[in-house]
Short mmCIF file of C-alpha atoms and ligand atoms in Angstrom, two decimals:
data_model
loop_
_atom_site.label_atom_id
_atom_site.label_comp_id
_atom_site.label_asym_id
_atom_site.label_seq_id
_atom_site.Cartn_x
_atom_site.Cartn_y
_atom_site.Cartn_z
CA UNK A 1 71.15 48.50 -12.36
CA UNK A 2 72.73 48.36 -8.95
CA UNK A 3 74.48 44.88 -8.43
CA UNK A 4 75.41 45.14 -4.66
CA UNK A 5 73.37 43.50 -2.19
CA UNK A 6 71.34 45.87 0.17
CA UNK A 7 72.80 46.55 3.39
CA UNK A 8 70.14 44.38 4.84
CA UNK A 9 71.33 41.01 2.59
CA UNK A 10 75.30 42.35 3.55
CA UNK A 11 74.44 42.21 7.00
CA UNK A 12 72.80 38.76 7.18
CA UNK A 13 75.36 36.88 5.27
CA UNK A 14 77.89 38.42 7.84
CA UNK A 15 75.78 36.84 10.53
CA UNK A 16 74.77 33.32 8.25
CA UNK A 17 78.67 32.83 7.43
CA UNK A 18 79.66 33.58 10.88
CA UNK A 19 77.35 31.41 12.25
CA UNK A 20 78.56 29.13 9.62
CA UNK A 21 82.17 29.13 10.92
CA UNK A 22 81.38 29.34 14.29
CA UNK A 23 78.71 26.72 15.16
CA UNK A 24 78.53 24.43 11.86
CA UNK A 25 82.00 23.95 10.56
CA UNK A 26 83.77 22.64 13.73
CA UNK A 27 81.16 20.02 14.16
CA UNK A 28 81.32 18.27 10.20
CA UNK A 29 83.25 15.51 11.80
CA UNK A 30 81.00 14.78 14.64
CA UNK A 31 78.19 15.10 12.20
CA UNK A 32 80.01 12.38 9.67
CA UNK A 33 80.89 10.27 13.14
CA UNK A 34 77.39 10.29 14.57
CA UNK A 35 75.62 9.70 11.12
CA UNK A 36 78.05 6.79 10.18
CA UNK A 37 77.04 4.99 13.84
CA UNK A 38 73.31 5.76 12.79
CA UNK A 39 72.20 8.43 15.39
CA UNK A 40 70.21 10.61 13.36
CA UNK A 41 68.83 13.27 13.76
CA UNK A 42 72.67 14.08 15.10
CA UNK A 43 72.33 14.74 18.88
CA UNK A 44 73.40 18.72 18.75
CA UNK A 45 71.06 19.49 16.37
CA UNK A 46 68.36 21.37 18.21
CA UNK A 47 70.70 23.13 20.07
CA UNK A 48 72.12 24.86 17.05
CA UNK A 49 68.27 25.38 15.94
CA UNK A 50 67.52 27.00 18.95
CA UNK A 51 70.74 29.05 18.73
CA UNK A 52 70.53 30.21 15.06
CA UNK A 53 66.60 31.02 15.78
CA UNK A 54 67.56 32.98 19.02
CA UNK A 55 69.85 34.62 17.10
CA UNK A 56 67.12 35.72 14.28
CA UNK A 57 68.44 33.42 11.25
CA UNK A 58 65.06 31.43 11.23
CA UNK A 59 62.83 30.96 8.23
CA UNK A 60 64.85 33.13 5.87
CA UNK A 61 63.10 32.09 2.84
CA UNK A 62 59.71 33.11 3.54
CA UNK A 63 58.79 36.27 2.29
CA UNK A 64 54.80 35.88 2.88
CA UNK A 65 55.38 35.57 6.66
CA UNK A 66 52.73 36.98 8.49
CA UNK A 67 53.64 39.40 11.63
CA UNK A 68 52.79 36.29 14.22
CA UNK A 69 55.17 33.71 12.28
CA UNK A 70 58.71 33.43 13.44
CA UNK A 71 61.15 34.77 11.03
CA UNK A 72 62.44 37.71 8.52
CA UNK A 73 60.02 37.75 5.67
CA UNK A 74 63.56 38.75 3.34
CA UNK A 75 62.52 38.71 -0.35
CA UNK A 76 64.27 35.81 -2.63
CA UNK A 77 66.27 38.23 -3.73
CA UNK A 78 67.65 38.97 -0.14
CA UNK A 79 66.91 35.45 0.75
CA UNK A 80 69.39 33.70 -2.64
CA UNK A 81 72.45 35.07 -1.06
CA UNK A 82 71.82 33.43 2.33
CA UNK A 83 71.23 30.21 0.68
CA UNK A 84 74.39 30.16 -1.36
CA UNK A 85 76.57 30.33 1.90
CA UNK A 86 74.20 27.65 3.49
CA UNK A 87 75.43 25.58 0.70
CA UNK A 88 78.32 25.12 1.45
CA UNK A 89 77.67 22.54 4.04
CA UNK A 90 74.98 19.75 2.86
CA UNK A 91 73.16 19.91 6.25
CA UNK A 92 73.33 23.82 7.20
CA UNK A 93 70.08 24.45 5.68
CA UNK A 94 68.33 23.01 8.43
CA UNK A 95 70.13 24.55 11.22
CA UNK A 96 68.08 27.61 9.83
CA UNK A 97 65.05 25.96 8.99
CA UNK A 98 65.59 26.88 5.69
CA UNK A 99 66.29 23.03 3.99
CA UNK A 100 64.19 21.26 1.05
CA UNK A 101 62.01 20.16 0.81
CA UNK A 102 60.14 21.60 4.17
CA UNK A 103 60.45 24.72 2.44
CA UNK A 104 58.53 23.78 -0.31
CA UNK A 105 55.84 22.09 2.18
CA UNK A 106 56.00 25.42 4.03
CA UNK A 107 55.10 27.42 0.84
CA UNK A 108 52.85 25.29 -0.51
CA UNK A 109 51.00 25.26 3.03
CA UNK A 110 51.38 29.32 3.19
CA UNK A 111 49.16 29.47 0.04
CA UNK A 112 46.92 27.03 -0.13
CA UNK A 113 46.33 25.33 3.63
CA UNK A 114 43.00 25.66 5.47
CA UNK A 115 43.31 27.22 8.85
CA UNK A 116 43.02 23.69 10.59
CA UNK A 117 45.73 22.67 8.70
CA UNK A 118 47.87 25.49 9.15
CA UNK A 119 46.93 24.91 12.45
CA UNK A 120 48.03 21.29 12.67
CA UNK A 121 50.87 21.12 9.95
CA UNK A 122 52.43 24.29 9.00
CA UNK A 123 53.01 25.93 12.24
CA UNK A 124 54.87 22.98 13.94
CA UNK A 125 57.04 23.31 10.45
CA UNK A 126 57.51 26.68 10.71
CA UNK A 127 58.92 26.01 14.24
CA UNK A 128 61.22 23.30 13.56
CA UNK A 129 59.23 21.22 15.30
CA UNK A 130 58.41 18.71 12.74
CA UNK A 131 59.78 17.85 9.23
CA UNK A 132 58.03 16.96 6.22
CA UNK A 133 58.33 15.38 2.75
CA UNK A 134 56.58 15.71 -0.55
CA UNK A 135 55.46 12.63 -2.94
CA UNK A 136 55.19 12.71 -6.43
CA UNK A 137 57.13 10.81 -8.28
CA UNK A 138 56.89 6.87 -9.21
CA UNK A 139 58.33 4.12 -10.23
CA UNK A 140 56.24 3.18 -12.65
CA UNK A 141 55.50 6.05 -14.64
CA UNK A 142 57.93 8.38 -16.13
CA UNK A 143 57.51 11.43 -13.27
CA UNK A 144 59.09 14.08 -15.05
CA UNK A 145 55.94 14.77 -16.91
CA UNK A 146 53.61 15.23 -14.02
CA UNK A 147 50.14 14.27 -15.89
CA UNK A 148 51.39 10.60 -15.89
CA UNK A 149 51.48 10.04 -12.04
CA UNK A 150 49.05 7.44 -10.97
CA UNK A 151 48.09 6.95 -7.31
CA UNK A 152 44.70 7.05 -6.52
CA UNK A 153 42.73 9.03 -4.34
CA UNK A 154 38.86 8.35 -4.20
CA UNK A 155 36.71 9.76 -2.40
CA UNK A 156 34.46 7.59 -0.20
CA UNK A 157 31.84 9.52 2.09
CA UNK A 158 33.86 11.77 4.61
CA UNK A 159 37.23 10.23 3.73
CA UNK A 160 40.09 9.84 1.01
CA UNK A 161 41.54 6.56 0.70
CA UNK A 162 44.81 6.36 -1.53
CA UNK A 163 46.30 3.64 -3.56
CA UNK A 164 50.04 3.62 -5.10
CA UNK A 165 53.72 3.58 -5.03
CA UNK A 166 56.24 6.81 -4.56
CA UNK A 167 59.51 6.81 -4.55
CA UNK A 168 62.78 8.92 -4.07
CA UNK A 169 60.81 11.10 -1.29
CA UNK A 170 63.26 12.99 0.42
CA UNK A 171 62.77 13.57 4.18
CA UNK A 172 60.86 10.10 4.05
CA UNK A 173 63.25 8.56 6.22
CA UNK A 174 63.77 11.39 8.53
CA UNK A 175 62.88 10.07 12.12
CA UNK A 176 61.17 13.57 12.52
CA UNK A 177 58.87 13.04 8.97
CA UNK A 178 55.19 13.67 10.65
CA UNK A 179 53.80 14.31 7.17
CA UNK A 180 53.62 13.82 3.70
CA UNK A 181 52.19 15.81 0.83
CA UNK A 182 50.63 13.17 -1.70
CA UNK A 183 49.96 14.21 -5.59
CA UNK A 184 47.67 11.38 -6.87
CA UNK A 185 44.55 11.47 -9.45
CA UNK A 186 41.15 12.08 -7.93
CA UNK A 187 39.99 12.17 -11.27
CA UNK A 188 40.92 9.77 -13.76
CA UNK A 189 38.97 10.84 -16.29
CA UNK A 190 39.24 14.50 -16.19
CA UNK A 191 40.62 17.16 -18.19
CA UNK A 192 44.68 15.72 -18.20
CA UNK A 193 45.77 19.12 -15.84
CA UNK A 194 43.19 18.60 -13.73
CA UNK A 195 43.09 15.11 -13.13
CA UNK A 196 45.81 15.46 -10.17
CA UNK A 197 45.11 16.66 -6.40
CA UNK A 198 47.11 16.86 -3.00
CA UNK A 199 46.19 15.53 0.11
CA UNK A 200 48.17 15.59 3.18
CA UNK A 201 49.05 12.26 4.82
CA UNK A 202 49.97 11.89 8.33
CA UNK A 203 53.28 9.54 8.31
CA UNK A 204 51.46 7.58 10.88
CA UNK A 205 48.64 6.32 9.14
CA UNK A 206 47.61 2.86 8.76
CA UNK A 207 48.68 1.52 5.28
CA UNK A 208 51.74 3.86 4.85
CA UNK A 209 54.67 1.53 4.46
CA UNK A 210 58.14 3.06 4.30
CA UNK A 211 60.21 0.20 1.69
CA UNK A 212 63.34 1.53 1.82
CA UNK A 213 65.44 4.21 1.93
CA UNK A 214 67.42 4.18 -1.65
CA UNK A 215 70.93 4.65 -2.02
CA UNK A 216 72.01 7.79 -4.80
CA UNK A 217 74.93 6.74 -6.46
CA UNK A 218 75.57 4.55 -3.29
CA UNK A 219 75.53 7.33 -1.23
CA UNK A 220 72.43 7.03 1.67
CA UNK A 221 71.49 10.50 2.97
CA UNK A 222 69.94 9.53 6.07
CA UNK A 223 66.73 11.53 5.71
CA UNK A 224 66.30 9.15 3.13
CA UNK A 225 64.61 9.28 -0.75
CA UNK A 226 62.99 6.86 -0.22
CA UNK A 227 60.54 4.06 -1.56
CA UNK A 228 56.71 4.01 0.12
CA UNK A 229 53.87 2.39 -0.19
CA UNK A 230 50.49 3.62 0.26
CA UNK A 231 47.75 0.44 0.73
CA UNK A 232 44.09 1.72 1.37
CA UNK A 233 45.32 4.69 3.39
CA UNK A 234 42.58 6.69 4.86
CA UNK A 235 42.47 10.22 5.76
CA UNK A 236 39.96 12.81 6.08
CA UNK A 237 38.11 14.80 3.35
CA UNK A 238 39.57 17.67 5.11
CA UNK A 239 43.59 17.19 4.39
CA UNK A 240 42.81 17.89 1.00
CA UNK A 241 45.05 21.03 0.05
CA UNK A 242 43.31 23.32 -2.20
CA UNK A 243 40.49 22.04 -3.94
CA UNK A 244 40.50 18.89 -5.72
CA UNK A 245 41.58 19.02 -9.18
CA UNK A 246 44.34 22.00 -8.21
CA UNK A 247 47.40 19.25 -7.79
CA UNK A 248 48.91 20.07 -11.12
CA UNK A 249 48.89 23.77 -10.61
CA UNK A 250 50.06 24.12 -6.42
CA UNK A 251 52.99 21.52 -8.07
CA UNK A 252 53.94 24.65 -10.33
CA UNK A 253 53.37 27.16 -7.60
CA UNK A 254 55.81 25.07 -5.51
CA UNK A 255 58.93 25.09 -7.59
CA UNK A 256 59.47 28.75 -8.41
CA UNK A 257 61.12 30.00 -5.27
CA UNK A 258 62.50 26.03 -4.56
CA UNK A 259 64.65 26.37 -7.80
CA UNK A 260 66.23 29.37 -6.90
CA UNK A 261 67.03 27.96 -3.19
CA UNK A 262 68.68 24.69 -5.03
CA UNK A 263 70.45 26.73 -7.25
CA UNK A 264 71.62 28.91 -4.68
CA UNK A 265 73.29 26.77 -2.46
CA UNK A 266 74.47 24.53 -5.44
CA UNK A 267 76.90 28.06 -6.04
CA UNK A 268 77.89 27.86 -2.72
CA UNK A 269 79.09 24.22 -3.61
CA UNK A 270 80.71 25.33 -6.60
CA UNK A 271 82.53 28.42 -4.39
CA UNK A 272 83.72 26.03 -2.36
CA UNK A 273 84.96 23.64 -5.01
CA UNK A 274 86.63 26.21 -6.87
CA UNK A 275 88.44 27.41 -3.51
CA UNK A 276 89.49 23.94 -3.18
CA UNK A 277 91.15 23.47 -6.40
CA UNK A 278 92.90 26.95 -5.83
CA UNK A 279 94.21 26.00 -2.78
CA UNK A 280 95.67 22.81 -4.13
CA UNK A 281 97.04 24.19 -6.90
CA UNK A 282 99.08 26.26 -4.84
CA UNK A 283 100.45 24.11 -2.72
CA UNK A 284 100.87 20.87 -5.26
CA UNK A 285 104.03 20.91 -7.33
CA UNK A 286 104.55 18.49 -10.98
CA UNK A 287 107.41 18.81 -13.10
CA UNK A 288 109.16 21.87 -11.17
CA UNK A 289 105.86 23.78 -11.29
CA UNK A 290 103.20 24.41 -9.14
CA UNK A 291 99.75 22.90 -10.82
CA UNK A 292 98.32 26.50 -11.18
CA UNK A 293 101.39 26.74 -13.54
CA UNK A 294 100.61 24.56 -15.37
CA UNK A 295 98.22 26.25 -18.47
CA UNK A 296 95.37 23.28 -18.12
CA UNK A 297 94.55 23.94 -14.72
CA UNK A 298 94.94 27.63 -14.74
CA UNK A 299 92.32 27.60 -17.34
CA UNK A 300 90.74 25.31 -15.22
CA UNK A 301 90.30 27.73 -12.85
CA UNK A 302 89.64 30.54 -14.87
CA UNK A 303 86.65 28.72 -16.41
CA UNK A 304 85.26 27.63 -13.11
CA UNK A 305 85.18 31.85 -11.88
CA UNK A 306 83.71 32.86 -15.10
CA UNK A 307 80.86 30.00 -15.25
CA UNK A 308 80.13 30.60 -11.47
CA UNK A 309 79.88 34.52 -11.79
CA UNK A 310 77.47 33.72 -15.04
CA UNK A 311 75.29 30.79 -13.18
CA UNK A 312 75.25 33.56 -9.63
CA UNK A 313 73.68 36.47 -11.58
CA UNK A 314 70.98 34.66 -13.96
CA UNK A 315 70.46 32.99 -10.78
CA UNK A 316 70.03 36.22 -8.70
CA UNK A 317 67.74 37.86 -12.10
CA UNK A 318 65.16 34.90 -11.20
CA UNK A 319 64.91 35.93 -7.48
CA UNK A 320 64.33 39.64 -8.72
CA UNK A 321 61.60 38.22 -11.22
CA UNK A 322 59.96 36.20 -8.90
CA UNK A 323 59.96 39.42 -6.19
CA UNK A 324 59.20 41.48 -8.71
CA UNK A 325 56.55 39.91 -11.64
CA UNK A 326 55.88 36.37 -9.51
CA UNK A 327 56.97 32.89 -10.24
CA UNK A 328 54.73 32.47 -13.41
CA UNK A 329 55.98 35.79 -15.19
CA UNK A 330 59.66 34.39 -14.38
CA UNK A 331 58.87 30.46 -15.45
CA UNK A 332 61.45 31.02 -18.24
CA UNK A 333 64.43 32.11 -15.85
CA UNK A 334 63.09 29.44 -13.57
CA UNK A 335 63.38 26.72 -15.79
CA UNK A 336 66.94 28.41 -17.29
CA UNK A 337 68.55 28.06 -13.73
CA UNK A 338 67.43 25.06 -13.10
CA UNK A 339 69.24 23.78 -16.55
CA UNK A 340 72.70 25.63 -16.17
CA UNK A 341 73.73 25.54 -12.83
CA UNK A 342 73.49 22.08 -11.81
CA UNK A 343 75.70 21.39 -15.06
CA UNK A 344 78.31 24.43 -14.08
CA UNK A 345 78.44 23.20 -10.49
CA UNK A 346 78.87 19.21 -11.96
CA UNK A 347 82.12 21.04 -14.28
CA UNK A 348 83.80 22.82 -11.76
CA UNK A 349 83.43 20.05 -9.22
CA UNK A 350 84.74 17.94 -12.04
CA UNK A 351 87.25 20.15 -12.27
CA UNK A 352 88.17 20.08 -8.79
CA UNK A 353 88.47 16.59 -8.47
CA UNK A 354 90.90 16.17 -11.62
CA UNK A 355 93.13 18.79 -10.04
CA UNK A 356 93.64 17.12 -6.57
CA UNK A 357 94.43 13.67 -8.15
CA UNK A 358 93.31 10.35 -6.33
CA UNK A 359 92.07 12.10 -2.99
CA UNK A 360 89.46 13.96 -5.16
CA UNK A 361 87.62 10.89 -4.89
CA UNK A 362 87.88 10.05 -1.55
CA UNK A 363 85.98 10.83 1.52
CA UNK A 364 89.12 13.16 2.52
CA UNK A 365 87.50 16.46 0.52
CA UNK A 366 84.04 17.19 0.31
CA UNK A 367 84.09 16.90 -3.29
CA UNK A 368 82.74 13.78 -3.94
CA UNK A 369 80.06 14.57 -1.97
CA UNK A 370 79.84 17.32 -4.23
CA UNK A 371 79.55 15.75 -7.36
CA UNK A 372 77.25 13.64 -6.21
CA UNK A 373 74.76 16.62 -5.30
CA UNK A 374 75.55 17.82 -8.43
CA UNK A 375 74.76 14.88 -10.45
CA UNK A 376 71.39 14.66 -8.53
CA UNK A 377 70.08 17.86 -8.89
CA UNK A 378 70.13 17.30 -12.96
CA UNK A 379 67.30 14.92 -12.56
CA UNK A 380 65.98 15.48 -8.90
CA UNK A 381 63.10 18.69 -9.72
CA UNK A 382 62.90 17.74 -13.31
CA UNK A 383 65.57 16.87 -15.75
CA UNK A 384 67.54 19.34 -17.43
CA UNK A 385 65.77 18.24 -20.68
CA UNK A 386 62.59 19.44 -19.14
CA UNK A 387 63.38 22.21 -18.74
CA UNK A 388 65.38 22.83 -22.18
CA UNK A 389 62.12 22.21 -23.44
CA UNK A 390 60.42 24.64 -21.53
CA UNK A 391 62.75 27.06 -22.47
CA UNK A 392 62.30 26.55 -26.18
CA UNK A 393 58.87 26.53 -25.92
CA UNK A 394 58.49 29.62 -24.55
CA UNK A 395 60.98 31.22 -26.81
CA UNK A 396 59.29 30.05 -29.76
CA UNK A 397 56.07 31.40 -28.99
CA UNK A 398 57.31 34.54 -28.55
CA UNK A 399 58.76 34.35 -31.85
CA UNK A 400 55.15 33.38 -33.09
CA UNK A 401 53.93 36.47 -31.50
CA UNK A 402 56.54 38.88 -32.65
CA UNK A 403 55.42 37.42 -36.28
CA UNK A 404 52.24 37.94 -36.18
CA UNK A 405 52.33 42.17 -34.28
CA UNK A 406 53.31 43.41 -37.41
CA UNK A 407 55.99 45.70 -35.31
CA UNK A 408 58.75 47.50 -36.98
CA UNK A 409 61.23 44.42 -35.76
CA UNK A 410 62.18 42.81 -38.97
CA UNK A 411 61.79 39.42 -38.48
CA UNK A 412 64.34 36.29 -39.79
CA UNK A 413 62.51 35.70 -42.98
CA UNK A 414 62.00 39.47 -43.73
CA UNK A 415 65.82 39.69 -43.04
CA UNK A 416 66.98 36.96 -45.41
CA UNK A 417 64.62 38.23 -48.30
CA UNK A 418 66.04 41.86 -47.80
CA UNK A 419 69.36 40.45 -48.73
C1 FAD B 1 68.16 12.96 -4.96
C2 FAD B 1 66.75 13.01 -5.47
C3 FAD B 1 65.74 13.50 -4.67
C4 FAD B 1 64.41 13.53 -5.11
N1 FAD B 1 63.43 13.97 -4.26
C5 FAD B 1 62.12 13.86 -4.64
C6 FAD B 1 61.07 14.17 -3.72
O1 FAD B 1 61.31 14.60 -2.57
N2 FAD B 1 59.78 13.98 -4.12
C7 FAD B 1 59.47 13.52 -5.37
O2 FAD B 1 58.29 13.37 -5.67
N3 FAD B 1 60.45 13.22 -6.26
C8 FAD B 1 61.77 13.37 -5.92
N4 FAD B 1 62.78 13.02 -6.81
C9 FAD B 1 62.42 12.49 -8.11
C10 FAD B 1 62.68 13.42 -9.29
O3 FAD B 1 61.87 14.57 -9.19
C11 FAD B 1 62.42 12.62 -10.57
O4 FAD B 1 63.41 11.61 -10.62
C12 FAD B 1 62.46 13.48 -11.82
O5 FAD B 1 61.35 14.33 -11.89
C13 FAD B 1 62.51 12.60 -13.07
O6 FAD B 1 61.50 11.64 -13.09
P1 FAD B 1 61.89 10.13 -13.44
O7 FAD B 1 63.00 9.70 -12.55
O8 FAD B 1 60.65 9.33 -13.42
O9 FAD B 1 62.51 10.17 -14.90
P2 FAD B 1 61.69 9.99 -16.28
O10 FAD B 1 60.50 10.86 -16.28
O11 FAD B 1 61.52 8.55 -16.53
O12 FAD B 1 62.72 10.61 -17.32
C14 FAD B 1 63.92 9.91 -17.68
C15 FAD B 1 64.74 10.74 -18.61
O13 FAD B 1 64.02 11.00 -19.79
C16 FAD B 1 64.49 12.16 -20.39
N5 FAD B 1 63.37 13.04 -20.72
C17 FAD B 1 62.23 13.24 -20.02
N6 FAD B 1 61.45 14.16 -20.64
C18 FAD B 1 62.14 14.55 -21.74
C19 FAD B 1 61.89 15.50 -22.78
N7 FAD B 1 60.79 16.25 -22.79
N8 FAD B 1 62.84 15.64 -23.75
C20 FAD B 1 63.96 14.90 -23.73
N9 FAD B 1 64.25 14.02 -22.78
C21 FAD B 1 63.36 13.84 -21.80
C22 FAD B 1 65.41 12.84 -19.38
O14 FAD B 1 66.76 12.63 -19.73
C23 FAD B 1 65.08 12.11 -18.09
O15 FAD B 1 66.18 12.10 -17.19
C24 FAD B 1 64.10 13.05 -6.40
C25 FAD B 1 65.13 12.55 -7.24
C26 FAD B 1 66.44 12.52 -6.78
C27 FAD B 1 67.50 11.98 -7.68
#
């Protein structure tokens, strides 16, 4: 097992982190400035786009690109450690092209769009030119188990027309958002997994009403995840993605690779947190000691490094999976990422925040901020318990089948009557 990145992956993060330092870092304040006076999207933006895709850093997570799309093709295994540096800055990921959840759209679109709507919708994506958000969940159903979402889309003649309420859509408030993927029932009645279908909904059409974009813990990204409204919106037969009936199964198809992105750049976070509380512990003195002295926060800090190195390589196992047996042979790993790191990056940041005192919680660190993402990404793409139970399910089956293959393993009951 080799564990060093290829010279390929070296080579690119050199380029991402320079990049990084060199273009994105100097401008967090105007970012923060131009945000906070409501100019969005921030007014250098496409000039760093342009910049990062001159310089070949465009549409790193792709690794279906065909020869005539712009970007690398890397694997997710070469993509993962891209993303982790990315995450270290919440609003990097676009300068790349590479930011949720247009990469989702993007995937989703690779595998399943018609060529009139690759046409129309994916390559303006794939250029930057447009962003995108997708719709699933609702207020008034619990989301987290897909099979209860319950916006309509009926067919009537040559046209869909959709009926229902979505909320915390990210992108939604993005001035850019041409699009939106909707998940609704086309079939009520149907067998429960294949009662759901997408269709793809042109912002612009008449009866989508953008409520409002909701605060996260009062925090308002300004692409918004945000509250909409769809009243008797009409669109063609023909933005239908996939066939109807297939909603439940492009949903799964989506979040393989996605998780791994989230998870990458949420250890970037934690990298950066943990740097932070290093650097204040050496420079922050209590009781004639410096903090890192001090036993608590030295095992603070110990912690953080082990639980980050644990979180990075399960994480960087999934990529390999998904490269290597696809997303459904890795759906375990997937769902075990998705449970652990969000938690590990919510500890250390916790961590971090204890150790620098009062102005952890201000605006003067990016650590609130932090915790914040954090916090969100432990519901936002299913709850951890979701997944948990995923996990468990899987693992017991296995244990059903290993019971019933009559293989040499001795199994728990054989081992407690042998005693
Ligand atoms: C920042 C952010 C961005 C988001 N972006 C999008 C987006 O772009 N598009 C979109 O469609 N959605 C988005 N979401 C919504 C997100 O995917 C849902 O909030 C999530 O799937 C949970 O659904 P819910 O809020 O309806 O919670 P519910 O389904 O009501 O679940 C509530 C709680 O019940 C518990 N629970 C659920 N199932 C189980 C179980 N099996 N065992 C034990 N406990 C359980 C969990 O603790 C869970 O948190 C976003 C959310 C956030 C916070």
């Amino acid at each position: 097992m080799d564990f060093a990145y290829s010279a390929r992956t070296e080579n690119l993060r050199g380029q991402v982190r320079g990049f990084l330092d060199q273009h994105i870092v100097p401008r967090l304040g105007q970012w923060q400035r131009e945000v906070a006076a409501g100019a969005f999207p921030v007014s250098f933006m496409e000039d760093l786009k342009a910049l990062a895709r001159s310089e070949g850093l465009w549409n790193l997570f792709l690794p279906s690109l065909g020869a005539d799309e712009p970007g690398q093709g890397l694997s997710n295994l070469e993509y993962a450690p891209l993303a982790e540096i990315m995450g270290r800055v919440s609003w990097a990921s676009e300068v790349f092209n590479c930011n949720a959840p247009d990469t989702g759209n993007m995937e989703l679109l690779h595998m399943f769009a018609s060529d009139e709507q690759r046409e129309r919708w994916l390559n303006p994506l794939l250029n930057g030119e447009i962003r995108s958000a997708f719709a699933m969940t609702e207020p008034d159903v619990a989301s987290s188990d897909a099979s209860n979402i319950q916006t309509l889309i009926r067919r009537e003649g040559g046209e869909y027309v959709i009926n229902g309420r979505k909320w915390f859509i990210t992108n939604a408030s993005h001035p850019e958002c041409a699009f939106l993927i909707v998940m609704g029932k086309t079939d009520p009645d149907g067998e429960p997994r294949r009662q759901q279908s997408m269709v793809i909904v042109p912002f612009d059409t008449p009866g989508v009403e953008l409520v409002r974009n909701i605060p996260v813990m009062h925090h308002l990204a300004p692409e918004g995840h945000s509250e909409l409204i769809f009243r008797d919106v009409r669109v063609p037969v023909g933005n239908l993605l996939g066939a109807e009936g297939d909603g439940f199964m492009m949903a799964q198809a989506r979040l393989g690779p996605g998780r791994v992105h989230h998870c990458m750049r949420a250890i970037g976070m934690a990298e950066l947190a943990l740097e932070l509380m290093v650097e204040r512990a050496l420079e922050r003195k209590t009781f004639g000691r410096y903090l890192h002295q001090h036993g608590s926060v030295s095992e603070w800090i110990a912690r953080s490094r082990m639980e980050i190195e644990q979180a990075r390589l399960l994480v960087l196992k999934t990529a390999w999976m998904i490269d290597n047996v696809g997303a459904k042979g890795a759906r375990k790993e997937i769902a075990m990422i998705k449970a652990v790191v969000p938690s590990m990056l919510n500890g250390v940041v916790d961590r971090a925040m204890q150790v620098f005192g009062a102005m952890g919680l201000t605006p003067d660190t990016p650590l609130a901020d932090l915790w914040i993402s954090s916090r969100c990404l432990r519901i936002a793409d299913g709850p951890d318990e979701v997944h948990l139970r995923s996990i468990a399910r899987l693992e017991i089956a296995e244990g059903q089948e290993r019971r019933g293959s009559g293989s040499d393993y001795l199994t728990p009951p054989e081992v407690l009557r042998a005693r």
